[in-house]
Coordinates of N, CA and C and ligand atoms in Angstrom, one line a residue:
M1 N 29.2 29.8 36.0 CA 29.2 30.7 37.1 C 29.8 32.0 36.7
A2 N 29.4 33.0 37.4 CA 29.9 34.4 37.1 C 31.1 34.7 37.9
A3 N 32.2 35.2 37.2 CA 33.3 35.7 37.9 C 33.5 37.2 37.6
G4 N 34.0 37.9 38.6 CA 34.3 39.3 38.4 C 33.1 40.2 38.1
G5 N 32.0 39.8 38.7 CA 30.8 40.7 38.7 C 29.9 40.5 37.5
G6 N 30.1 39.5 36.7 CA 29.2 39.3 35.6 C 27.8 38.7 36.1
A7 N 26.9 38.5 35.1 CA 25.6 37.9 35.4 C 25.8 36.5 35.9
P8 N 25.0 36.0 36.9 CA 25.2 34.7 37.4 C 24.9 33.6 36.3
R9 N 25.7 32.6 36.3 CA 25.6 31.5 35.3 C 25.8 30.2 36.0
G10 N 25.3 29.1 35.4 CA 25.6 27.8 36.0 C 24.9 27.5 37.2
S11 N 25.2 26.3 37.8 CA 24.4 25.9 38.9 C 25.3 25.1 39.9
C12 N 24.9 25.1 41.1 CA 25.6 24.4 42.1 C 24.6 23.8 43.2
F13 N 25.1 22.8 43.9 CA 24.3 22.3 45.0 C 25.2 22.3 46.2
V14 N 24.6 22.3 47.4 CA 25.3 22.3 48.7 C 24.7 21.2 49.5
L15 N 25.6 20.3 50.0 CA 25.2 19.2 50.9 C 25.7 19.7 52.3
G16 N 24.9 19.5 53.3 CA 25.3 20.0 54.7 C 25.0 21.4 54.9
A17 N 24.0 22.0 54.1 CA 23.8 23.4 54.2 C 23.1 23.9 55.5
T18 N 22.6 23.0 56.3 CA 22.1 23.4 57.6 C 23.1 23.4 58.6
G19 N 24.4 23.0 58.3 CA 25.4 23.0 59.3 C 26.2 24.4 59.4
E20 N 27.2 24.4 60.2 CA 27.9 25.7 60.4 C 28.6 26.2 59.2
T21 N 29.4 25.3 58.6 CA 30.1 25.7 57.3 C 29.1 25.9 56.2
G22 N 28.2 24.9 56.1 CA 27.2 24.9 55.0 C 26.4 26.2 55.0
R23 N 26.0 26.7 56.2 CA 25.2 28.0 56.2 C 26.1 29.1 55.8
A24 N 27.3 29.1 56.2 CA 28.2 30.2 55.8 C 28.4 30.2 54.3
L25 N 28.5 29.0 53.8 CA 28.7 28.8 52.3 C 27.5 29.3 51.6
L26 N 26.4 28.9 52.0 CA 25.1 29.4 51.3 C 25.0 30.9 51.3
R27 N 25.3 31.5 52.5 CA 25.3 33.0 52.6 C 26.2 33.6 51.5
E28 N 27.4 33.0 51.5 CA 28.4 33.5 50.5 C 27.9 33.4 49.1
L29 N 27.4 32.2 48.8 CA 26.9 32.0 47.4 C 25.8 32.9 47.0
L30 N 24.8 33.1 48.0 CA 23.6 33.9 47.7 C 24.0 35.4 47.6
A31 N 24.9 35.8 48.6 CA 25.2 37.2 48.6 C 26.0 37.6 47.3
R32 N 26.8 36.7 46.8 CA 27.7 37.1 45.7 C 27.0 36.8 44.3
R33 N 25.9 36.1 44.3 CA 25.1 35.8 43.1 C 26.0 35.3 42.0
L34 N 26.9 34.3 42.3 CA 27.8 33.7 41.3 C 27.1 32.7 40.4
F35 N 26.2 32.0 41.0 CA 25.5 30.9 40.2 C 24.0 31.4 40.0
A36 N 23.5 31.0 38.8 CA 22.1 31.3 38.5 C 21.2 30.4 39.3
R37 N 21.7 29.2 39.7 CA 20.9 28.3 40.5 C 21.7 27.7 41.6
V38 N 21.2 27.9 42.8 CA 21.8 27.3 44.0 C 20.8 26.4 44.7
T39 N 21.2 25.2 45.0 CA 20.2 24.2 45.6 C 20.9 23.7 46.8
A40 N 20.1 23.7 47.9 CA 20.5 23.0 49.1 C 19.9 21.6 49.1
I41 N 20.7 20.6 49.2 CA 20.2 19.2 49.2 C 20.5 18.7 50.6
G42 N 19.4 18.3 51.4 CA 19.6 17.9 52.7 C 18.5 17.1 53.3
R43 N 18.6 16.7 54.5 CA 17.5 15.9 55.1 C 16.4 16.8 55.7
R44 N 16.7 18.1 55.7 CA 15.6 19.1 56.1 C 16.0 20.4 55.5
K45 N 15.0 21.3 55.6 CA 15.2 22.6 54.9 C 16.1 23.5 55.7
V46 N 16.7 24.5 55.1 CA 17.6 25.4 55.7 C 16.8 26.6 56.2
D47 N 17.1 27.1 57.3 CA 16.5 28.4 57.8 C 17.5 29.5 57.8
L48 N 17.5 30.2 56.6 CA 18.4 31.3 56.5 C 17.7 32.6 56.6
G49 N 16.4 32.5 56.8 CA 15.6 33.8 56.9 C 15.3 34.3 55.5
A50 N 14.9 35.6 55.5 CA 14.4 36.2 54.3 C 15.5 36.2 53.2
E51 N 16.8 36.3 53.7 CA 17.8 36.5 52.7 C 17.9 35.3 51.7
S52 N 17.4 34.1 52.1 CA 17.5 33.0 51.2 C 16.2 32.8 50.4
A53 N 15.1 33.4 50.8 CA 13.8 33.0 50.3 C 13.7 32.9 48.8
A54 N 14.1 33.9 48.1 CA 13.9 33.9 46.6 C 14.9 33.1 45.9
A55 N 16.2 33.2 46.3 CA 17.3 32.7 45.5 C 17.6 31.2 45.6
L56 N 17.1 30.6 46.7 CA 17.6 29.3 47.0 C 16.5 28.2 46.7
E57 N 17.0 27.2 46.0 CA 16.1 26.0 45.8 C 16.4 25.0 46.9
E58 N 15.5 24.3 47.4 CA 15.7 23.3 48.4 C 15.2 21.9 48.0
V59 N 15.9 20.9 48.2 CA 15.5 19.5 48.0 C 15.7 18.7 49.2
V60 N 14.7 18.1 49.7 CA 14.8 17.2 50.9 C 14.9 15.8 50.4
V61 N 16.0 15.1 50.9 CA 16.2 13.7 50.5 C 16.4 12.8 51.7
D62 N 16.1 11.5 51.5 CA 16.4 10.5 52.5 C 17.8 9.9 52.2
F63 N 18.8 10.2 53.1 CA 20.1 9.8 52.7 C 20.3 8.2 52.8
E64 N 19.3 7.6 53.5 CA 19.4 6.1 53.5 C 18.9 5.5 52.2
R65 N 18.2 6.3 51.4 CA 17.7 5.9 50.1 C 18.2 6.8 49.0
L66 N 19.5 7.2 49.0 CA 20.0 8.2 48.1 C 19.8 7.7 46.7
D67 N 19.9 6.4 46.4 CA 19.8 6.0 45.0 C 18.4 6.3 44.4
E68 N 17.4 6.5 45.3 CA 16.1 6.9 44.8 C 16.0 8.4 44.5
H69 N 17.0 9.1 44.8 CA 17.0 10.6 44.7 C 18.0 11.0 43.6
A70 N 18.2 10.2 42.6 CA 19.2 10.5 41.6 C 18.8 11.8 40.9
A71 N 17.5 12.0 40.7 CA 17.0 13.3 40.0 C 17.4 14.5 40.8
A72 N 17.6 14.4 42.1 CA 18.0 15.6 42.9 C 19.4 16.1 42.5
F73 N 20.2 15.2 42.0 CA 21.6 15.5 41.7 C 21.8 15.8 40.2
Q74 N 20.7 15.9 39.4 CA 20.9 16.1 38.0 C 21.2 17.5 37.6
G75 N 22.2 17.7 36.7 CA 22.3 19.0 36.0 C 23.1 20.1 36.8
Y76 N 24.0 19.7 37.7 CA 24.7 20.8 38.4 C 26.2 20.8 37.9
D77 N 26.7 22.0 37.8 CA 28.1 22.2 37.4 C 29.0 21.9 38.6
V78 N 28.7 22.4 39.7 CA 29.6 22.3 40.9 C 28.8 21.7 42.1
G79 N 29.4 20.8 42.8 CA 28.8 20.3 44.1 C 29.7 20.6 45.2
F80 N 29.1 21.2 46.3 CA 29.9 21.5 47.5 C 29.4 20.6 48.6
C81 N 30.3 20.0 49.4 CA 29.9 19.1 50.4 C 30.5 19.5 51.8
C82 N 29.6 19.8 52.7 CA 30.0 20.2 54.1 C 29.3 19.2 55.0
L83 N 28.9 18.1 54.5 CA 28.2 17.1 55.3 C 29.1 16.5 56.4
G84 N 28.5 16.1 57.5 CA 29.2 15.4 58.5 C 28.5 15.3 59.8
T85 N 28.9 14.3 60.6 CA 28.3 14.2 62.0 C 29.5 13.9 62.9
T86 N 29.2 13.6 64.1 CA 30.3 13.2 65.1 C 30.0 11.8 65.6
R87 N 31.1 11.3 66.1 CA 31.0 9.9 66.7 C 30.1 10.0 68.0
A88 N 30.3 11.2 68.7 CA 29.5 11.3 69.9 C 28.0 11.4 69.6
K89 N 27.6 11.9 68.5 CA 26.2 12.1 68.1 C 25.6 10.8 67.5
A90 N 26.4 10.2 66.6 CA 25.9 9.1 65.8 C 26.5 7.8 66.1
G91 N 27.5 7.7 67.0 CA 28.1 6.4 67.2 C 29.1 6.2 66.1
A92 N 30.0 5.2 66.3 CA 31.1 5.0 65.3 C 30.5 4.6 63.9
A93 N 29.5 3.7 63.9 CA 28.9 3.2 62.7 C 28.2 4.4 62.0
G94 N 27.4 5.2 62.8 CA 26.7 6.3 62.2 C 27.6 7.3 61.6
F95 N 28.7 7.6 62.3 CA 29.7 8.5 61.8 C 30.2 8.1 60.4
I96 N 30.6 6.8 60.3 CA 31.1 6.3 59.1 C 30.1 6.4 58.0
R97 N 28.8 6.1 58.3 CA 27.7 6.1 57.4 C 27.6 7.5 56.8
V98 N 27.6 8.5 57.6 CA 27.3 9.9 57.2 C 28.6 10.4 56.5
D99 N 29.7 10.4 57.2 CA 30.9 11.1 56.7 C 31.6 10.4 55.6
R100 N 31.4 9.1 55.4 CA 32.0 8.4 54.3 C 30.9 8.0 53.3
D101 N 30.0 7.2 53.7 CA 29.1 6.5 52.7 C 28.1 7.5 52.1
Y102 N 27.5 8.4 52.9 CA 26.6 9.4 52.3 C 27.3 10.3 51.3
V103 N 28.5 10.7 51.7 CA 29.3 11.6 50.9 C 29.7 10.9 49.6
A104 N 30.2 9.7 49.7 CA 30.6 9.0 48.5 C 29.4 8.7 47.5
Q105 N 28.3 8.3 48.1 CA 27.1 8.0 47.3 C 26.6 9.3 46.6
A106 N 26.6 10.4 47.3 CA 26.2 11.7 46.8 C 27.1 12.1 45.6
A107 N 28.4 11.9 45.8 CA 29.4 12.3 44.8 C 29.1 11.4 43.5
E108 N 28.8 10.2 43.7 CA 28.6 9.3 42.5 C 27.3 9.8 41.8
L109 N 26.3 10.1 42.5 CA 25.1 10.6 41.9 C 25.3 11.9 41.2
A110 N 26.1 12.8 41.8 CA 26.4 14.1 41.2 C 27.1 13.9 39.9
R111 N 28.1 13.0 39.9 CA 28.9 12.8 38.7 C 28.0 12.3 37.6
A112 N 27.2 11.3 38.0 CA 26.2 10.7 37.0 C 25.3 11.8 36.4
G113 N 25.0 12.8 37.3 CA 24.1 13.8 36.9 C 24.8 15.0 36.1
G114 N 26.1 14.9 35.9 CA 26.8 15.8 35.1 C 27.7 16.8 35.8
C115 N 27.8 16.7 37.1 CA 28.6 17.6 37.9 C 30.1 17.5 37.5
K116 N 30.7 18.6 37.3 CA 32.1 18.6 36.8 C 33.1 18.9 37.9
H117 N 32.7 19.6 38.9 CA 33.7 20.0 40.0 C 33.0 19.7 41.3
F118 N 33.7 18.9 42.1 CA 33.2 18.5 43.4 C 34.1 19.1 44.5
V119 N 33.6 19.8 45.4 CA 34.4 20.5 46.4 C 34.0 19.9 47.8
L120 N 35.0 19.2 48.4 CA 34.7 18.4 49.6 C 35.4 19.1 50.8
Q121 N 34.6 19.3 51.8 CA 35.2 19.7 53.1 C 35.6 18.5 53.9
S122 N 36.9 18.3 54.0 CA 37.4 17.1 54.8 C 38.0 17.7 56.1
S123 N 39.1 17.2 56.5 CA 39.7 17.7 57.8 C 41.2 17.6 57.7
Q124 N 41.8 18.5 58.5 CA 43.3 18.5 58.7 C 43.6 17.1 59.2
G125 N 44.7 16.5 58.7 CA 45.1 15.2 59.2 C 44.4 14.0 58.6
A126 N 43.5 14.2 57.6 CA 42.8 13.1 57.0 C 43.9 12.1 56.4
N127 N 43.6 10.8 56.8 CA 44.6 9.8 56.4 C 44.0 8.4 56.5
E128 N 43.9 7.8 55.4 CA 43.2 6.4 55.4 C 43.9 5.4 56.3
H129 N 45.2 5.7 56.6 CA 45.9 4.7 57.5 C 45.9 5.1 58.9
S130 N 45.3 6.2 59.3 CA 45.3 6.7 60.7 C 44.7 5.6 61.6
S131 N 45.2 5.6 62.8 CA 44.5 4.7 63.8 C 43.4 5.4 64.5
F132 N 43.2 6.7 64.2 CA 42.0 7.4 64.7 C 40.9 7.3 63.7
L133 N 39.7 6.9 64.2 CA 38.6 6.7 63.3 C 38.3 7.9 62.5
Y134 N 38.2 9.1 63.2 CA 37.8 10.3 62.5 C 38.7 10.6 61.3
L135 N 40.0 10.5 61.5 CA 41.0 10.9 60.4 C 41.0 9.8 59.4
R136 N 40.8 8.5 59.8 CA 40.8 7.4 58.8 C 39.6 7.6 57.9
V137 N 38.4 7.8 58.5 CA 37.2 8.0 57.6 C 37.3 9.1 56.7
K138 N 37.9 10.2 57.2 CA 38.1 11.4 56.3 C 39.1 11.0 55.2
G139 N 40.1 10.3 55.5 CA 41.0 9.8 54.4 C 40.3 8.9 53.4
E140 N 39.5 8.0 53.9 CA 38.8 7.1 53.0 C 37.8 7.8 52.1
V141 N 37.1 8.8 52.7 CA 36.1 9.5 51.9 C 36.8 10.4 50.8
E142 N 37.9 10.9 51.2 CA 38.7 11.7 50.2 C 39.0 10.8 49.0
N143 N 39.5 9.5 49.3 CA 39.9 8.6 48.2 C 38.7 8.2 47.4
L144 N 37.6 8.0 48.0 CA 36.4 7.5 47.3 C 35.9 8.7 46.4
V145 N 35.9 9.9 46.9 CA 35.4 11.0 46.1 C 36.4 11.2 44.9
Q146 N 37.7 11.1 45.1 CA 38.6 11.3 44.0 C 38.4 10.2 42.9
A147 N 38.1 9.0 43.4 CA 37.9 7.9 42.5 C 36.6 8.0 41.6
V148 N 35.7 8.9 42.0 CA 34.5 9.1 41.2 C 34.8 9.6 39.8
G149 N 35.9 10.4 39.7 CA 36.4 10.9 38.4 C 35.8 12.2 37.9
F150 N 35.6 13.1 38.8 CA 35.2 14.5 38.4 C 36.2 15.1 37.5
D151 N 35.8 16.0 36.7 CA 36.8 16.8 35.9 C 37.8 17.5 36.9
R152 N 37.2 18.0 38.0 CA 37.9 18.7 39.0 C 37.4 18.2 40.4
C153 N 38.3 18.0 41.3 CA 38.0 17.7 42.7 C 38.8 18.5 43.6
T154 N 38.2 19.3 44.4 CA 39.0 20.1 45.4 C 38.7 19.6 46.8
I155 N 39.7 19.3 47.5 CA 39.5 18.8 48.9 C 40.1 19.8 49.9
L156 N 39.3 20.3 50.8 CA 39.7 21.3 51.8 C 39.9 20.5 53.1
R157 N 41.1 20.8 53.7 CA 41.4 20.1 55.0 C 41.5 21.2 56.1
P158 N 40.4 21.7 56.6 CA 40.5 22.7 57.6 C 40.9 22.1 59.0
A159 N 41.5 22.9 59.8 CA 41.8 22.6 61.2 C 40.6 22.8 62.0
V160 N 40.7 23.1 63.3 CA 39.5 23.3 64.2 C 38.7 24.5 63.6
L161 N 37.4 24.2 63.4 CA 36.5 25.2 62.9 C 36.1 26.2 64.0
L162 N 36.3 27.5 63.7 CA 35.8 28.5 64.7 C 34.5 29.0 64.3
C163 N 33.5 28.9 65.1 CA 32.1 29.4 64.8 C 31.3 29.5 66.1
A164 N 30.2 30.2 66.0 CA 29.3 30.2 67.2 C 28.3 29.1 67.0
R165 N 28.7 27.8 67.3 CA 27.9 26.7 67.0 C 26.5 26.7 67.7
Q166 N 25.5 26.4 66.9 CA 24.1 26.4 67.4 C 24.0 25.2 68.3
E167 N 24.5 24.0 67.9 CA 24.4 22.8 68.7 C 25.4 22.8 69.9
S168 N 25.0 22.2 71.0 CA 25.9 22.2 72.1 C 26.9 21.1 72.0
R169 N 28.2 21.4 71.9 CA 29.3 20.4 71.8 C 30.3 20.9 72.8
P170 N 30.2 20.5 74.1 CA 31.1 21.1 75.1 C 32.6 20.9 74.8
A171 N 33.0 19.8 74.4 CA 34.5 19.5 74.2 C 34.9 20.4 73.0
E172 N 34.1 20.5 72.0 CA 34.5 21.4 70.9 C 34.5 22.9 71.3
W173 N 33.6 23.2 72.2 CA 33.5 24.6 72.6 C 34.9 25.0 73.4
V174 N 35.3 24.0 74.2 CA 36.6 24.3 74.9 C 37.7 24.4 73.9
A175 N 37.7 23.5 72.9 CA 38.8 23.6 71.9 C 38.8 24.9 71.1
Q176 N 37.5 25.3 70.8 CA 37.4 26.6 70.1 C 37.9 27.8 70.9
Q177 N 37.6 27.8 72.2 CA 38.1 28.9 73.1 C 39.7 28.9 73.1
F178 N 40.2 27.7 73.2 CA 41.7 27.6 73.3 C 42.3 28.0 72.0
F179 N 41.8 27.4 70.9 CA 42.4 27.7 69.6 C 42.1 29.1 69.1
G180 N 41.0 29.6 69.6 CA 40.7 31.0 69.3 C 41.8 32.0 69.8
L181 N 42.3 31.6 71.0 CA 43.4 32.4 71.6 C 44.7 32.2 70.9
V182 N 44.9 30.8 70.6 CA 46.2 30.5 69.9 C 46.2 31.2 68.6
A183 N 45.1 31.4 68.0 CA 45.0 32.0 66.6 C 45.5 33.4 66.6
R184 N 45.5 34.0 67.8 CA 46.1 35.4 67.8 C 47.6 35.4 67.6
V185 N 48.2 34.3 67.9 CA 49.7 34.2 67.7 C 50.0 33.4 66.4
F186 N 49.3 32.3 66.2 CA 49.5 31.5 65.0 C 48.1 31.4 64.2
P187 N 47.8 32.5 63.5 CA 46.5 32.6 62.9 C 46.1 31.5 61.9
T188 N 47.1 30.9 61.2 CA 46.7 30.0 60.2 C 47.0 28.5 60.5
A189 N 47.5 28.2 61.7 CA 48.1 26.9 62.0 C 47.1 25.9 62.5
Y190 N 46.3 26.3 63.5 CA 45.5 25.3 64.2 C 44.0 25.5 64.1
S191 N 43.5 26.5 63.5 CA 42.1 26.8 63.4 C 41.8 27.6 62.2
V192 N 40.5 27.7 61.9 CA 40.0 28.5 60.8 C 38.5 28.9 61.0
P193 N 38.2 30.1 60.8 CA 36.7 30.5 60.9 C 35.9 29.8 59.8
V194 N 34.7 29.4 60.1 CA 33.9 28.8 59.1 C 33.7 29.7 57.9
K195 N 33.6 31.0 58.1 CA 33.4 31.9 57.0 C 34.6 31.9 56.0
T196 N 35.8 31.7 56.6 CA 37.0 31.6 55.7 C 37.0 30.3 54.9
V197 N 36.5 29.3 55.5 CA 36.4 28.0 54.8 C 35.4 28.2 53.6
A198 N 34.2 28.8 54.0 CA 33.2 29.0 53.0 C 33.7 29.9 51.8
R199 N 34.4 30.9 52.1 CA 35.0 31.8 51.1 C 36.0 31.1 50.2
A200 N 36.8 30.2 50.9 CA 37.8 29.4 50.1 C 37.1 28.4 49.2
M201 N 36.0 27.8 49.7 CA 35.3 26.9 48.8 C 34.8 27.6 47.6
V202 N 34.3 28.8 47.7 CA 33.8 29.6 46.6 C 35.0 30.0 45.7
A203 N 36.0 30.5 46.3 CA 37.2 31.0 45.6 C 37.8 29.9 44.7
C204 N 37.8 28.7 45.2 CA 38.5 27.6 44.5 C 37.8 27.3 43.1
V205 N 36.5 27.6 43.1 CA 35.8 27.3 41.8 C 36.0 28.5 40.8
L206 N 36.3 29.6 41.4 CA 36.6 30.8 40.5 C 38.0 30.8 39.9
K207 N 38.8 30.0 40.5 CA 40.2 30.0 40.0 C 40.4 28.8 39.1
P208 N 41.3 28.9 38.1 CA 41.6 27.7 37.3 C 42.2 26.6 38.2
G209 N 41.9 25.4 37.9 CA 42.4 24.3 38.8 C 43.9 24.0 38.6
K210 N 44.5 23.5 39.6 CA 45.9 23.0 39.5 C 45.8 21.5 39.4
G211 N 45.5 21.0 38.2 CA 45.3 19.5 38.1 C 43.9 19.1 38.5
K212 N 43.7 17.8 38.3 CA 42.4 17.2 38.4 C 42.0 17.2 39.9
V213 N 42.9 17.0 40.8 CA 42.6 16.9 42.2 C 43.5 17.9 42.9
E214 N 42.9 18.7 43.7 CA 43.7 19.7 44.5 C 43.3 19.6 46.0
V215 N 44.4 19.5 46.8 CA 44.1 19.4 48.2 C 44.6 20.7 48.9
L216 N 43.7 21.4 49.6 CA 44.0 22.6 50.3 C 44.1 22.4 51.8
E217 N 45.3 22.6 52.3 CA 45.5 22.4 53.7 C 45.1 23.7 54.4
N218 N 45.2 23.8 55.8 CA 44.6 24.9 56.5 C 45.2 26.2 56.1
K219 N 46.5 26.3 55.9 CA 47.1 27.6 55.5 C 46.6 28.0 54.2
A220 N 46.5 27.1 53.2 CA 46.0 27.5 51.9 C 44.5 27.9 52.0
I221 N 43.8 27.3 52.9 CA 42.4 27.7 53.0 C 42.3 29.2 53.5
H222 N 43.2 29.5 54.5 CA 43.2 30.9 55.0 C 43.6 31.9 53.8
Q223 N 44.6 31.5 53.0 CA 45.0 32.4 51.9 C 43.9 32.6 50.9
L224 N 43.3 31.5 50.5 CA 42.2 31.5 49.5 C 41.0 32.2 50.1
G225 N 40.7 32.0 51.3 CA 39.5 32.5 51.9 C 39.5 34.0 52.2
K226 N 40.7 34.5 52.2 CA 40.7 36.0 52.4 C 40.9 36.8 51.1
E227 N 41.2 36.0 50.0 CA 41.4 36.7 48.7 C 40.1 37.1 48.1
E228 N 40.1 38.2 47.3 CA 39.0 38.5 46.5 C 38.9 37.6 45.3
P229 N 37.7 37.4 44.8 CA 37.6 36.5 43.6 C 38.4 37.0 42.4
Q230 N 39.0 36.1 41.7 CA 39.8 36.4 40.5 C 38.9 36.3 39.2
Q231 N 39.3 36.9 38.2 CA 38.7 36.7 36.9 C 39.0 35.3 36.4
G232 N 38.1 34.7 35.6 CA 38.4 33.4 35.0 C 37.8 32.3 35.7
A233 N 36.7 31.8 35.2 CA 36.0 30.7 35.9 C 36.0 29.5 35.0
E234 N 35.5 28.4 35.6 CA 35.4 27.2 34.8 C 34.2 27.3 33.8
Ligands
NAP301 N1 34.3 20.8 63.9 C1 35.5 21.0 63.4 O1 36.4 21.6 64.1 C2 35.9 20.4 62.1 C3 37.3 20.5 61.7 C4 37.6 20.1 60.4 C5 36.7 19.5 59.6 N2 35.4 19.3 60.0 C6 34.5 18.7 59.1 O2 33.8 19.7 58.3 C7 32.5 19.3 57.9 C8 31.5 20.3 58.3 O3 31.6 20.6 59.7 P1 30.5 21.6 60.3 O4 30.9 21.7 61.8 O5 30.3 22.8 59.5 O6 29.2 20.7 60.2 P2 27.9 20.6 61.1 O7 27.6 22.0 61.6 O8 28.0 19.5 62.1 O9 26.8 20.3 60.0 C9 26.8 19.0 59.4 C10 25.8 18.9 58.3 O10 25.6 17.5 58.0 C11 24.3 17.2 58.1 N3 24.1 15.8 58.6 C12 24.6 15.4 59.8 N4 24.1 14.1 60.0 C13 23.3 13.8 59.0 C14 22.5 12.7 58.7 N5 22.5 11.6 59.4 N6 21.8 12.7 57.5 C15 21.8 13.8 56.7 N7 22.5 14.9 57.0 C16 23.3 14.9 58.1 C17 23.7 18.2 59.0 O11 22.3 18.2 58.9 P3 21.3 18.5 60.1 O12 21.4 20.0 60.3 O13 20.0 18.1 59.6 O14 21.8 17.7 61.3 C18 24.4 19.4 58.6 O15 23.8 20.0 57.5 C19 32.3 17.9 58.6 O16 32.6 16.9 57.7 C20 33.4 17.9 59.7 O17 33.8 16.6 60.1 C21 35.0 19.8 61.2

């Protein structure tokens, strides 16, 4: 990949590119032309309008048959994952299937396909021992992805995501309004705009890693997401 304004090099894929963070991430990747090849891998195509038309490759896969789509994960340097659903939308079993099993399977395929650096969007409070399903599953998927054995694995743990969500989620909307106000006093504690998360995901691949696995909590995401890219890439 290109750092500091050089020609784009290398390749990356994005899982969850039709979602709020995923779209922000794709926009960031395409606008900055850091990678020669950017692919959205998802269950449907992304609608980013004209801005994405030329630069983006799209691969549609059936996540229930991911093992039949190994070719889709071949030959990427970096994999970004913003995949996820909610318990309200998919039920408890469906949530586990998407947020843990799909992510872990995709990570395995990516590693087998040569991916060196996997960047996972997890959640603040992720903990495999939590009594809350959401936080437990996030902790479990973090462990599974780490165990895949990438050269580098970066895990981001954002707090409440601030965005103009396309899908109607009333409870989340109320939380966003509340934490949007709180952010005026405590800007990095309880929430983070999706654009900041997206910028942090990109920034972390431009920086040399601090060890094989790096976990970025909400405050670190804010710091990284507002920084300009540094020289020196992987
Ligand atoms: N909301 C928050 O405040 C918050 C806070 C911290 C962390 N997180 C986590 O951050 C991640 C990204 O959140 P987000 O709000 O940006 O995501 P989002 O807008 O809900 O988008 C999720 C992505 O996952 C895909 N997806 C969902 N169910 C799927 C399925 N059954 N099969 C295949 N793909 C599926 C969606 O595809 P379609 O467009 O086709 O549905 C979409 O691309 C999630 O893991 C979430 O748990 C969220």
